[in-house]
Amino acid sequence: MIIDWMAFLIVFGAALGSAVFVVALYSLGIRFLATPPPPVRRADGTFEPGGPSRDDEDDDVDDIGRPRWATFAANLCFGLSGLAVLIGIFLIVPVLHFW
């Protein structure tokens, strides 16, 4: 029996690359969820030490204080990493190849 080493290296590289891609997307999503609220500048030019004061007019942040773009980016990263996992499962399981 002869081993096709080039095919083995291609499969190894694809598996390593896709694993790095999925982990990086998921980690980036977690990082976006940890984005702090923007600091609020007082009238005298200094920043509030404990973060922004909460009021009902903060429409650019969600209820936790994170910017809405960070929440959207986190959900996008989680969705893309989940999609990559589903594509990998589709490629591995032959029963799913119905066409």
mmCIF file with all atom_site columns, C-alpha atoms in Angstrom:
data_model
loop_
_atom_site.group_PDB
_atom_site.id
_atom_site.type_symbol
_atom_site.label_atom_id
_atom_site.label_alt_id
_atom_site.label_comp_id
_atom_site.label_asym_id
_atom_site.label_entity_id
_atom_site.label_seq_id
_atom_site.pdbx_PDB_ins_code
_atom_site.Cartn_x
_atom_site.Cartn_y
_atom_site.Cartn_z
_atom_site.occupancy
_atom_site.B_iso_or_equiv
_atom_site.pdbx_formal_charge
_atom_site.auth_seq_id
_atom_site.auth_comp_id
_atom_site.auth_asym_id
_atom_site.auth_atom_id
_atom_site.pdbx_PDB_model_num
ATOM 1  C CA . MET A 1 1  ? 0.000   0.000  0.000  1.00 0.00 ? 1  MET A CA 1
ATOM 2  C CA . ILE A 1 2  ? 1.351   3.407  -1.023 1.00 0.00 ? 2  ILE A CA 1
ATOM 3  C CA . ILE A 1 3  ? 0.443   6.571  0.847  1.00 0.00 ? 3  ILE A CA 1
ATOM 4  C CA . ASP A 1 4  ? -0.286  9.649  -1.235 1.00 0.00 ? 4  ASP A CA 1
ATOM 5  C CA . TRP A 1 5  ? 1.600   12.155 0.921  1.00 0.00 ? 5  TRP A CA 1
ATOM 6  C CA . MET A 1 6  ? 0.539   15.169 -1.102 1.00 0.00 ? 6  MET A CA 1
ATOM 7  C CA . ALA A 1 7  ? -3.148  14.364 -0.565 1.00 0.00 ? 7  ALA A CA 1
ATOM 8  C CA . PHE A 1 8  ? -2.410  13.828 3.141  1.00 0.00 ? 8  PHE A CA 1
ATOM 9  C CA . LEU A 1 9  ? -0.745  17.248 3.369  1.00 0.00 ? 9  LEU A CA 1
ATOM 10 C CA . ILE A 1 10 ? -3.641  18.919 1.556  1.00 0.00 ? 10 ILE A CA 1
ATOM 11 C CA . VAL A 1 11 ? -6.178  17.405 3.963  1.00 0.00 ? 11 VAL A CA 1
ATOM 12 C CA . PHE A 1 12 ? -3.990  18.285 6.948  1.00 0.00 ? 12 PHE A CA 1
ATOM 13 C CA . GLY A 1 13 ? -3.590  21.897 5.770  1.00 0.00 ? 13 GLY A CA 1
ATOM 14 C CA . ALA A 1 14 ? -7.314  22.283 5.077  1.00 0.00 ? 14 ALA A CA 1
ATOM 15 C CA . ALA A 1 15 ? -8.223  20.887 8.498  1.00 0.00 ? 15 ALA A CA 1
ATOM 16 C CA . LEU A 1 16 ? -5.694  23.083 10.286 1.00 0.00 ? 16 LEU A CA 1
ATOM 17 C CA . GLY A 1 17 ? -6.713  26.199 8.353  1.00 0.00 ? 17 GLY A CA 1
ATOM 18 C CA . SER A 1 18 ? -10.435 25.686 8.914  1.00 0.00 ? 18 SER A CA 1
ATOM 19 C CA . ALA A 1 19 ? -9.901  24.994 12.630 1.00 0.00 ? 19 ALA A CA 1
ATOM 20 C CA . VAL A 1 20 ? -7.896  28.210 12.982 1.00 0.00 ? 20 VAL A CA 1
ATOM 21 C CA . PHE A 1 21 ? -10.573 30.103 11.046 1.00 0.00 ? 21 PHE A CA 1
ATOM 22 C CA . VAL A 1 22 ? -13.456 28.866 13.224 1.00 0.00 ? 22 VAL A CA 1
ATOM 23 C CA . VAL A 1 23 ? -11.590 29.464 16.497 1.00 0.00 ? 23 VAL A CA 1
ATOM 24 C CA . ALA A 1 24 ? -10.493 32.942 15.378 1.00 0.00 ? 24 ALA A CA 1
ATOM 25 C CA . LEU A 1 25 ? -14.052 33.936 14.425 1.00 0.00 ? 25 LEU A CA 1
ATOM 26 C CA . TYR A 1 26 ? -15.455 32.661 17.709 1.00 0.00 ? 26 TYR A CA 1
ATOM 27 C CA . SER A 1 27 ? -12.723 34.421 19.705 1.00 0.00 ? 27 SER A CA 1
ATOM 28 C CA . LEU A 1 28 ? -13.353 37.645 17.827 1.00 0.00 ? 28 LEU A CA 1
ATOM 29 C CA . GLY A 1 29 ? -17.060 37.355 18.636 1.00 0.00 ? 29 GLY A CA 1
ATOM 30 C CA . ILE A 1 30 ? -16.256 36.977 22.341 1.00 0.00 ? 30 ILE A CA 1
ATOM 31 C CA . ARG A 1 31 ? -13.964 39.992 22.122 1.00 0.00 ? 31 ARG A CA 1
ATOM 32 C CA . PHE A 1 32 ? -16.737 42.067 20.562 1.00 0.00 ? 32 PHE A CA 1
ATOM 33 C CA . LEU A 1 33 ? -19.046 41.071 23.423 1.00 0.00 ? 33 LEU A CA 1
ATOM 34 C CA . ALA A 1 34 ? -16.458 42.408 25.874 1.00 0.00 ? 34 ALA A CA 1
ATOM 35 C CA . THR A 1 35 ? -16.374 45.849 24.255 1.00 0.00 ? 35 THR A CA 1
ATOM 36 C CA . PRO A 1 36 ? -16.866 48.444 26.989 1.00 0.00 ? 36 PRO A CA 1
ATOM 37 C CA . PRO A 1 37 ? -19.180 51.416 26.630 1.00 0.00 ? 37 PRO A CA 1
ATOM 38 C CA . PRO A 1 38 ? -17.581 54.587 25.301 1.00 0.00 ? 38 PRO A CA 1
ATOM 39 C CA . PRO A 1 39 ? -16.380 57.043 27.944 1.00 0.00 ? 39 PRO A CA 1
ATOM 40 C CA . VAL A 1 40 ? -18.495 60.131 28.510 1.00 0.00 ? 40 VAL A CA 1
ATOM 41 C CA . ARG A 1 41 ? -16.807 63.523 28.528 1.00 0.00 ? 41 ARG A CA 1
ATOM 42 C CA . ARG A 1 42 ? -17.993 65.965 31.175 1.00 0.00 ? 42 ARG A CA 1
ATOM 43 C CA . ALA A 1 43 ? -18.566 69.639 30.491 1.00 0.00 ? 43 ALA A CA 1
ATOM 44 C CA . ASP A 1 44 ? -15.158 70.525 31.957 1.00 0.00 ? 44 ASP A CA 1
ATOM 45 C CA . GLY A 1 45 ? -13.370 68.185 29.514 1.00 0.00 ? 45 GLY A CA 1
ATOM 46 C CA . THR A 1 46 ? -12.660 65.294 31.889 1.00 0.00 ? 46 THR A CA 1
ATOM 47 C CA . PHE A 1 47 ? -14.088 61.819 31.587 1.00 0.00 ? 47 PHE A CA 1
ATOM 48 C CA . GLU A 1 48 ? -16.431 60.186 34.086 1.00 0.00 ? 48 GLU A CA 1
ATOM 49 C CA . PRO A 1 49 ? -14.421 57.669 36.122 1.00 0.00 ? 49 PRO A CA 1
ATOM 50 C CA . GLY A 1 50 ? -17.078 54.970 36.386 1.00 0.00 ? 50 GLY A CA 1
ATOM 51 C CA . GLY A 1 51 ? -18.231 54.988 32.787 1.00 0.00 ? 51 GLY A CA 1
ATOM 52 C CA . PRO A 1 52 ? -21.213 56.805 31.361 1.00 0.00 ? 52 PRO A CA 1
ATOM 53 C CA . SER A 1 53 ? -24.175 57.664 33.502 1.00 0.00 ? 53 SER A CA 1
ATOM 54 C CA . ARG A 1 54 ? -27.243 55.661 32.552 1.00 0.00 ? 54 ARG A CA 1
ATOM 55 C CA . ASP A 1 55 ? -30.349 57.403 31.313 1.00 0.00 ? 55 ASP A CA 1
ATOM 56 C CA . ASP A 1 56 ? -33.165 56.556 28.948 1.00 0.00 ? 56 ASP A CA 1
ATOM 57 C CA . GLU A 1 57 ? -31.691 58.514 26.058 1.00 0.00 ? 57 GLU A CA 1
ATOM 58 C CA . ASP A 1 58 ? -28.781 56.147 25.332 1.00 0.00 ? 58 ASP A CA 1
ATOM 59 C CA . ASP A 1 59 ? -30.101 54.882 22.017 1.00 0.00 ? 59 ASP A CA 1
ATOM 60 C CA . ASP A 1 60 ? -26.674 53.968 20.590 1.00 0.00 ? 60 ASP A CA 1
ATOM 61 C CA . VAL A 1 61 ? -25.976 51.307 23.242 1.00 0.00 ? 61 VAL A CA 1
ATOM 62 C CA . ASP A 1 62 ? -27.903 48.217 24.267 1.00 0.00 ? 62 ASP A CA 1
ATOM 63 C CA . ASP A 1 63 ? -29.203 47.495 27.773 1.00 0.00 ? 63 ASP A CA 1
ATOM 64 C CA . ILE A 1 64 ? -25.784 46.245 28.941 1.00 0.00 ? 64 ILE A CA 1
ATOM 65 C CA . GLY A 1 65 ? -23.891 49.349 27.815 1.00 0.00 ? 65 GLY A CA 1
ATOM 66 C CA . ARG A 1 66 ? -22.142 47.782 24.844 1.00 0.00 ? 66 ARG A CA 1
ATOM 67 C CA . PRO A 1 67 ? -22.309 49.659 21.520 1.00 0.00 ? 67 PRO A CA 1
ATOM 68 C CA . ARG A 1 68 ? -24.846 48.183 19.125 1.00 0.00 ? 68 ARG A CA 1
ATOM 69 C CA . TRP A 1 69 ? -22.228 47.694 16.407 1.00 0.00 ? 69 TRP A CA 1
ATOM 70 C CA . ALA A 1 70 ? -20.225 45.462 18.772 1.00 0.00 ? 70 ALA A CA 1
ATOM 71 C CA . THR A 1 71 ? -23.266 43.299 19.490 1.00 0.00 ? 71 THR A CA 1
ATOM 72 C CA . PHE A 1 72 ? -24.012 43.041 15.769 1.00 0.00 ? 72 PHE A CA 1
ATOM 73 C CA . ALA A 1 73 ? -20.382 42.164 14.965 1.00 0.00 ? 73 ALA A CA 1
ATOM 74 C CA . ALA A 1 74 ? -20.321 39.514 17.715 1.00 0.00 ? 74 ALA A CA 1
ATOM 75 C CA . ASN A 1 75 ? -23.495 37.900 16.400 1.00 0.00 ? 75 ASN A CA 1
ATOM 76 C CA . LEU A 1 76 ? -22.095 37.990 12.877 1.00 0.00 ? 76 LEU A CA 1
ATOM 77 C CA . CYS A 1 77 ? -18.872 36.279 13.996 1.00 0.00 ? 77 CYS A CA 1
ATOM 78 C CA . PHE A 1 78 ? -20.806 33.606 15.902 1.00 0.00 ? 78 PHE A CA 1
ATOM 79 C CA . GLY A 1 79 ? -23.061 33.027 12.910 1.00 0.00 ? 79 GLY A CA 1
ATOM 80 C CA . LEU A 1 80 ? -20.156 32.724 10.482 1.00 0.00 ? 80 LEU A CA 1
ATOM 81 C CA . SER A 1 81 ? -18.303 30.311 12.745 1.00 0.00 ? 81 SER A CA 1
ATOM 82 C CA . GLY A 1 82 ? -21.445 28.200 13.099 1.00 0.00 ? 82 GLY A CA 1
ATOM 83 C CA . LEU A 1 83 ? -21.933 28.256 9.330  1.00 0.00 ? 83 LEU A CA 1
ATOM 84 C CA . ALA A 1 84 ? -18.336 27.101 8.826  1.00 0.00 ? 84 ALA A CA 1
ATOM 85 C CA . VAL A 1 85 ? -18.924 24.211 11.232 1.00 0.00 ? 85 VAL A CA 1
ATOM 86 C CA . LEU A 1 86 ? -22.110 23.219 9.391  1.00 0.00 ? 86 LEU A CA 1
ATOM 87 C CA . ILE A 1 87 ? -20.309 23.316 6.039  1.00 0.00 ? 87 ILE A CA 1
ATOM 88 C CA . GLY A 1 88 ? -17.573 21.108 7.496  1.00 0.00 ? 88 GLY A CA 1
ATOM 89 C CA . ILE A 1 89 ? -20.151 18.612 8.747  1.00 0.00 ? 89 ILE A CA 1
ATOM 90 C CA . PHE A 1 90 ? -21.828 18.658 5.344  1.00 0.00 ? 90 PHE A CA 1
ATOM 91 C CA . LEU A 1 91 ? -18.520 17.890 3.645  1.00 0.00 ? 91 LEU A CA 1
ATOM 92 C CA . ILE A 1 92 ? -17.681 15.040 6.019  1.00 0.00 ? 92 ILE A CA 1
ATOM 93 C CA . VAL A 1 93 ? -21.031 13.188 6.172  1.00 0.00 ? 93 VAL A CA 1
ATOM 94 C CA . PRO A 1 94 ? -21.721 11.444 2.834  1.00 0.00 ? 94 PRO A CA 1
ATOM 95 C CA . VAL A 1 95 ? -25.438 10.934 3.559  1.00 0.00 ? 95 VAL A CA 1
ATOM 96 C CA . LEU A 1 96 ? -25.943 14.700 3.270  1.00 0.00 ? 96 LEU A CA 1
ATOM 97 C CA . HIS A 1 97 ? -24.705 14.713 -0.346 1.00 0.00 ? 97 HIS A CA 1
ATOM 98 C CA . PHE A 1 98 ? -28.133 14.153 -1.845 1.00 0.00 ? 98 PHE A CA 1
ATOM 99 C CA . TRP A 1 99 ? -27.558 15.563 -5.311 1.00 0.00 ? 99 TRP A CA 1
#
